[in-house]
Each structure stands twice: as C-alpha cells, then as structure tokens.
Coordinates of C-alpha atoms in Angstrom, one line a residue:
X1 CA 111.9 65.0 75.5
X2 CA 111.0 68.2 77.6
X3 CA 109.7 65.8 80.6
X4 CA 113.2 63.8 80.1
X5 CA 115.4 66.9 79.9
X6 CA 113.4 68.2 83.0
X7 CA 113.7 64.6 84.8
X8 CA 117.8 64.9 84.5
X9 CA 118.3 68.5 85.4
X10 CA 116.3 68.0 88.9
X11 CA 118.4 64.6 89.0
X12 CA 121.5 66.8 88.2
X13 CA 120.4 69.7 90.9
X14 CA 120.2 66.7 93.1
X15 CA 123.4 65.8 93.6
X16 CA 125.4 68.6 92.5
X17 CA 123.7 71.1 94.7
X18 CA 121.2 69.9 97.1
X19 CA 123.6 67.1 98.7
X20 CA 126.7 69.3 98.3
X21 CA 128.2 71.4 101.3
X22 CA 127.2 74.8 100.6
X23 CA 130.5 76.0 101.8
X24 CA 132.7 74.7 99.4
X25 CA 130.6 74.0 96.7
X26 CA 131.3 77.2 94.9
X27 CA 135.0 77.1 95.6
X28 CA 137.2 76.7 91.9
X29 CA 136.5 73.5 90.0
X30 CA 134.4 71.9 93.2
X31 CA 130.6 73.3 91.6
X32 CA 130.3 71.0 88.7
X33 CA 132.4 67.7 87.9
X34 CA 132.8 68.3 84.4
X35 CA 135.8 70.5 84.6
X36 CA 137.6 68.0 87.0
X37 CA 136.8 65.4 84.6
X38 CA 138.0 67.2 82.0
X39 CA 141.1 67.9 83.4
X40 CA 141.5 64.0 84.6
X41 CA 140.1 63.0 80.6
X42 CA 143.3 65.6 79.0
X43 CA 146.0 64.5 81.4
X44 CA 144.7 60.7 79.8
X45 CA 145.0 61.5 76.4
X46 CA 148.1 63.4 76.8
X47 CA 149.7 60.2 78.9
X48 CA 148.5 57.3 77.4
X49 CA 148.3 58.8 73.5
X50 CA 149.0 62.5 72.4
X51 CA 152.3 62.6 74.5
X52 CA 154.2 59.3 73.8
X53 CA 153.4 60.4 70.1
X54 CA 154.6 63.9 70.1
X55 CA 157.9 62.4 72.0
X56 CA 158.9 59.6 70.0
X57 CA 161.3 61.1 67.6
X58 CA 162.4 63.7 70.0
X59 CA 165.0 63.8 72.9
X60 CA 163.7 63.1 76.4
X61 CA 163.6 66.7 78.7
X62 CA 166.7 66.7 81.7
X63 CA 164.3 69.1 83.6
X64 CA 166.9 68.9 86.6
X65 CA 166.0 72.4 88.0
X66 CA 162.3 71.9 87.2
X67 CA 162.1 68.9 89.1
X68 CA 164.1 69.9 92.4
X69 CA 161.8 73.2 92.4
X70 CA 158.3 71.2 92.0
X71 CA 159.7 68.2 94.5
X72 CA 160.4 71.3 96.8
X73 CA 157.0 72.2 96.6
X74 CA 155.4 68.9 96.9
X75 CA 157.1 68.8 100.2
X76 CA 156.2 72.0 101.3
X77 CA 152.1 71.6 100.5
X78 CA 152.1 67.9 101.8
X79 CA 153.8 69.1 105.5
X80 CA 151.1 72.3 105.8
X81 CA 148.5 69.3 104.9
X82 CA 150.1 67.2 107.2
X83 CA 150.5 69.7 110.0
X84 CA 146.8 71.3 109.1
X85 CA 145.3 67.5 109.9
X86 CA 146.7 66.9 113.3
X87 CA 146.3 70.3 114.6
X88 CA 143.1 71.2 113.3
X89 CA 141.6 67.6 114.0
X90 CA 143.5 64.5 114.5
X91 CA 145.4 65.5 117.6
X92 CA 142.5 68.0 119.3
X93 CA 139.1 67.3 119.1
X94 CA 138.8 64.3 116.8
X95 CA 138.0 60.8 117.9
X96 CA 139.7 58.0 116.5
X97 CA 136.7 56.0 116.4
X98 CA 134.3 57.5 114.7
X99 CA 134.4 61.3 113.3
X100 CA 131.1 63.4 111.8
X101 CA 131.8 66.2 109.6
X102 CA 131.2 69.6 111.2
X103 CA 128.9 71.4 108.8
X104 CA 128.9 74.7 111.1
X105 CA 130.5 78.2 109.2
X106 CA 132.9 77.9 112.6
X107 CA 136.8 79.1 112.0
X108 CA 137.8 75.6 113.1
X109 CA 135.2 73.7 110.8
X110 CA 136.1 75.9 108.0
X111 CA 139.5 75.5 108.5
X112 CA 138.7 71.5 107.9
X113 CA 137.2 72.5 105.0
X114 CA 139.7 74.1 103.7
X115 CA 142.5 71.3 103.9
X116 CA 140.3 69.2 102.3
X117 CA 139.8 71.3 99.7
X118 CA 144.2 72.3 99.2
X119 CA 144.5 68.5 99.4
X120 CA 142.4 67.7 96.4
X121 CA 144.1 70.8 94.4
X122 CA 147.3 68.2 95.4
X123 CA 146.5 65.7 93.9
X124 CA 145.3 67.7 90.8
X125 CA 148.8 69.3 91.0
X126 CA 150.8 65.8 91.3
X127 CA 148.9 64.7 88.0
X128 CA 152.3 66.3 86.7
X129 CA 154.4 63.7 87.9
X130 CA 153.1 61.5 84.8
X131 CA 153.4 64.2 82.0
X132 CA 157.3 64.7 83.6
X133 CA 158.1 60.9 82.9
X134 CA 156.7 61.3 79.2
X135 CA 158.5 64.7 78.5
X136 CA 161.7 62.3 80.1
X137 CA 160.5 59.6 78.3
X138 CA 160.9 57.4 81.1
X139 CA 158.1 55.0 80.3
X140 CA 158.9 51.9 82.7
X141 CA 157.5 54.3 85.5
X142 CA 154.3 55.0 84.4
X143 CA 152.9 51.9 85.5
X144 CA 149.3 50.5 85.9
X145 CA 149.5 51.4 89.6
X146 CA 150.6 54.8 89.4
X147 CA 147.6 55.8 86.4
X148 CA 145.6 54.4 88.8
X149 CA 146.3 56.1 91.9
X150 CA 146.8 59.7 89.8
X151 CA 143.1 58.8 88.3
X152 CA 141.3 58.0 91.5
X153 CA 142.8 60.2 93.9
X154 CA 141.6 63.6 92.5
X155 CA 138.1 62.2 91.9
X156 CA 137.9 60.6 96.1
X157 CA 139.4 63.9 96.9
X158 CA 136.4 65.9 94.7
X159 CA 133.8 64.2 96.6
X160 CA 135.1 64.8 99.7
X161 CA 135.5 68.2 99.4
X162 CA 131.7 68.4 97.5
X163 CA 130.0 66.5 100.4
X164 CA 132.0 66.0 103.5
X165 CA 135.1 68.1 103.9
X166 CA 136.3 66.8 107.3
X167 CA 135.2 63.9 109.7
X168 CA 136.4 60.3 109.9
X169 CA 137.5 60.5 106.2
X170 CA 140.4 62.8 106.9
X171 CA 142.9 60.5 108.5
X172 CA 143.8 58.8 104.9
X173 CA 144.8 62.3 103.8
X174 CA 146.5 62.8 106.7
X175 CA 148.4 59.6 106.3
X176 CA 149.0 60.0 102.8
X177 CA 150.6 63.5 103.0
X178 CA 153.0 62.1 105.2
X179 CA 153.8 59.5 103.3
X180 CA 154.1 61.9 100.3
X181 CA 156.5 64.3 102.5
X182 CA 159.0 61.3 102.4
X183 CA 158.3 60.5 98.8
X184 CA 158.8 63.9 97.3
X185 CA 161.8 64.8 99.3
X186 CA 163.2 61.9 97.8
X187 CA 162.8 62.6 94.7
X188 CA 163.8 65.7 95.3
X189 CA 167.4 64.6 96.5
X190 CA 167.3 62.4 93.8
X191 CA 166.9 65.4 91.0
X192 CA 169.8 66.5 92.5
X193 CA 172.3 64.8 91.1
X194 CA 174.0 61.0 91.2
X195 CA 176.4 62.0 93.9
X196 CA 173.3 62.0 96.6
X197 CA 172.5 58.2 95.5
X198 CA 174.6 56.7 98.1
X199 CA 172.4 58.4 100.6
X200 CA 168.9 57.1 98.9
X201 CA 169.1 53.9 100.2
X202 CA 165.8 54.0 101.8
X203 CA 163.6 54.7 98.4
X204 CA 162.1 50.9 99.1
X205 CA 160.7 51.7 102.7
X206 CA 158.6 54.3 101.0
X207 CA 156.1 51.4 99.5
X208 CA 156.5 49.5 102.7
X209 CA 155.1 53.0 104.3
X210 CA 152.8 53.2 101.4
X211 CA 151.0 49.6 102.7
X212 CA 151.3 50.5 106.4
X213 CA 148.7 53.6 105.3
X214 CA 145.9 51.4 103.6
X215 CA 146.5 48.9 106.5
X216 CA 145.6 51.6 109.0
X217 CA 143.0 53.2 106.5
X218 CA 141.3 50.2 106.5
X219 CA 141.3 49.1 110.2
X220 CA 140.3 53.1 110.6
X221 CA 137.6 52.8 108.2
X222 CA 135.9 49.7 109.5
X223 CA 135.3 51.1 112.7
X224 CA 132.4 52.8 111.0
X225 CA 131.2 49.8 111.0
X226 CA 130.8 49.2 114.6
X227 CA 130.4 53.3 115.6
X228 CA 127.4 55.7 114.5
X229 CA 128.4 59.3 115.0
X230 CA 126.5 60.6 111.7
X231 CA 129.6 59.7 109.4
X232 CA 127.9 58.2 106.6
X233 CA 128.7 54.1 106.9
X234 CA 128.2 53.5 103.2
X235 CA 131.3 55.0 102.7
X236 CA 133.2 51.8 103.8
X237 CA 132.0 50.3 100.4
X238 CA 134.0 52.8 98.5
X239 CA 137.2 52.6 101.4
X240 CA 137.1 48.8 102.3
X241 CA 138.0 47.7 98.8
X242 CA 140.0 50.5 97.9
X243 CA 142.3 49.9 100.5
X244 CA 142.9 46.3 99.5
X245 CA 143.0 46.9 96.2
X246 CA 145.9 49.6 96.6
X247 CA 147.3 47.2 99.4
X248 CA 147.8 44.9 96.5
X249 CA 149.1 47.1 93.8
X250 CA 151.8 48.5 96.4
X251 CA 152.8 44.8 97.4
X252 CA 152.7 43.2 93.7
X253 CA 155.1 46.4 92.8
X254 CA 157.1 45.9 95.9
X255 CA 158.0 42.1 95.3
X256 CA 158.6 42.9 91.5
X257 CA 161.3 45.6 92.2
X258 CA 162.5 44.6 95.7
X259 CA 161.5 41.5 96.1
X260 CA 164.0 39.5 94.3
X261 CA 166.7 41.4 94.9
X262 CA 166.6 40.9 99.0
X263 CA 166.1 37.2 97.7
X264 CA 169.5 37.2 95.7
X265 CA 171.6 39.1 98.5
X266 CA 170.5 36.9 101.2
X267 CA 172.2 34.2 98.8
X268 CA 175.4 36.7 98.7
X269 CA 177.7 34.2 99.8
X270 CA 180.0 36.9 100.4
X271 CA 177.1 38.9 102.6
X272 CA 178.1 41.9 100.0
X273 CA 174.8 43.9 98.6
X274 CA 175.3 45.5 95.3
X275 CA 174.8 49.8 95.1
X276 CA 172.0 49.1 93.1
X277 CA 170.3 47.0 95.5
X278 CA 171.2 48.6 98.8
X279 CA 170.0 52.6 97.1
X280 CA 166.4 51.1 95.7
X281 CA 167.4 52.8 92.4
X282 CA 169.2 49.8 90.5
X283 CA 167.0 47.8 89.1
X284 CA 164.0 49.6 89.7
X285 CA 163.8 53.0 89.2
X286 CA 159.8 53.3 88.6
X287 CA 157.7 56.1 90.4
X288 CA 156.4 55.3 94.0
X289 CA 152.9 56.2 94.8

C-alpha cells in the first residue's frame, strides 16, 4: 500500500506541480483541482437536485434589481477581458497563425497571465446564471446545452490558467467575451422591464454570433496543425471536437426556437411578423450561451 500511496502522490506532484506554470499556480483555487471541482460538483447538486426541491412549493424570486446589477457586471468584466485580449496580445505582438505561451515573469507576459486567470474566475462567476433560473423557477432555460457549457467552461479555463495562460489558446476567450458583452447587456435591458422588449429584437443573432465563434475557433485552432511555434498541437484534440460539438448544440437550439418561426412568417401571407417573433423572446425565452 505504502509503494501505491507513494506511486500516486509522485503521479499527483506530476501534474499538479511539475507541469504547471509556476506563476499562477499558487493563485486562489488554481493549486489543486479539487476545490474547483467542488465548486463545479455543488453548483450540480444544487441545479439538477437540492434546488428544484427546495423550490417546488415555493414562489419563484423576481430578483429584478439583482439581475440588472449582476448583468451590469457581466458586461463590465467581459469588455476589460475583451479589451485585455487585443491589447495585450491579439492586436500587438500575437500571430494569428500560431501563438506560444510566454513563460517569462515579463509585465506583458504576466499581464497574459493574468486575463487568463480573471477569465476563468468568469466563468466560475456566470455559474450563477443557472442557480438564478431555479430561484425563478424558470426551468425551460436550463437546458442540456447551457449545463454543458457552465460545466466545461470553468474546467478548459482551469487548465489553461494551470498550464498555458496565454498563446494561441487565447483568441476563443477573446471571442467569447465579446460575444458575452452582447449577451449580458441583453439580458441586462431585458431585467429591466417589458417596456424595453420592443427594442430586443436582436436576442436571436446572439446564437448566430455564438456559431460564428466556434467556426473561427476551429479554423484558428487547426492551424496548429500546419504551424509549430511550441504551442502544444495535442491541444486540437481537446478544441477540434469541442467546437463542433458546441457548433451543434448552438445550431440544434437555434432551429428549435428560431427556426420555425422564420419558417411560419415567410408563409405570412400578409408579410406581418408577430412581437413575439420579431423580439426573440416569444416563443423562446431560454438562456443563450
């Protein structure tokens, strides 16, 4: 037992310390997987069991005020992310064809780092977007594709920070803050009230945005296929199918709530497109992505 116990600690040293980046592997909750696990293994429970429970014989939470204040701050965090990526990277000194990670204690390499590291606390932070629609009991968003994305997300973003905060990687984080800068300030206008509806008639184009991202992501990530620059290639067999796979849950969501409905008003013999329709909140009000 004493060999086997000694066998899986040196395999545990491994590849929590040995392979990490010594910069940020003693940053908060980046060390050891366990309490990001934890975290991902509560918000679970709470989603899928403890929380529809505790709700069911109670009223859903409004949460107005709530919900305009933490849409607000979505937006904020996800345009310094944004902003963070193309100036400290994307726009300067990065290729587009193939990226290493600077390993170097330089400010600019640190400063990398360190937007890695705010965008995986993101996605930690977003995992609140699920308990919000139990508290609101609003069920018919929480769909297989948004567990999904809140599950995966935090743990991609764990590695990355862990083993290679910066580099090629970063554009999909780039990208996705973006596209989360136009999600959240729409949700945040839609907190706000129903007399803003008439001006949310874009919500759709957000999943259309959405599948633009992996499209790119994946064109992006296959270069490393083609270019060495010390970016590790195995990589692609994490991003390749990801991409598709999230191409495809953003598509099969976008036909079910959109789809038909463009079908039906192209049919509108009078050319008239109902409120519902032309906002992207009638028929489909589920949780974009």
């Amino acid at each position: 037992m004493a060999v086997s116990n000694n066998s899986i600690a040196k395999t545990y040293h491994r590849l929590f310390v040995e392979l990490a980046d010594p910069r940020t592997n003693d940053w908060f909750l980046i060390t050891s997987p366990f309490p990001g696990l934890t975290i991902i293994g509560l918000y679970l429970y709470f989603t899928l069991k403890w929380g529809p429970r505790y709700m069911a014989d109670k009223k859903p939470f409004q949460l107005q005020k709530t919900l305009v204040v933490y849409n607000f701050l979505q937006v904020l965090v996800s345009c310094w992310l944004f902003y963070e990526g193309l100036d400290a990277g994307w726009l300067r000194t990065y290729s587009w064809k193939c990226q290493p990670v600077d390993f170097s204690t330089t400010p600019e390499a640190l400063r990398v780092a360190r937007g890695v590291y705010i965008y995986f606390l993101a996605k930690i932070s977003e995992l609140l977007d699920t308990v919000f629609f139990v508290i609101r009991k609003k069920e018919r968003q929480i769909t297989f594709l948004h567990m999904y994305h809140h599950t995966v997300m935090p743990m991609i973003s764990w590695g990355a920070t862990k083993y290679y905060p910066g580099g090629h990687g970063t554009l999909i984080g780039v990208m996705n803050s973006f596209v989360h800068i136009v999600m959240y300030m729409y949700y945040m206008l839609a907190a706000m009230g129903p007399h803003l509806q008439k001006y949310l008639f874009w919500k759709k184009y957000i999943t259309t945005l959405q599948m633009l991202q992996f499209c790119i992501a994946f064109i992006h990530s296959s270069q490393l296929l083609f270019y060495e620059c010390g970016y590790p290639r195995w990589s692609v067999v994490f991003t390749l199918p990801n991409s598709i796979f999230f191409y495809y849950l953003f598509y099969d969501f976008y036909y079910k709530a959109y789809g038909k409905s463009d079908k039906k008003d192209k049919k509108d013999t009078n050319g008239a497109i109902s409120n519902g329709n032309a906002n992207g909140v009638g028929k489909s009000d589920k949780k974009i992505d």
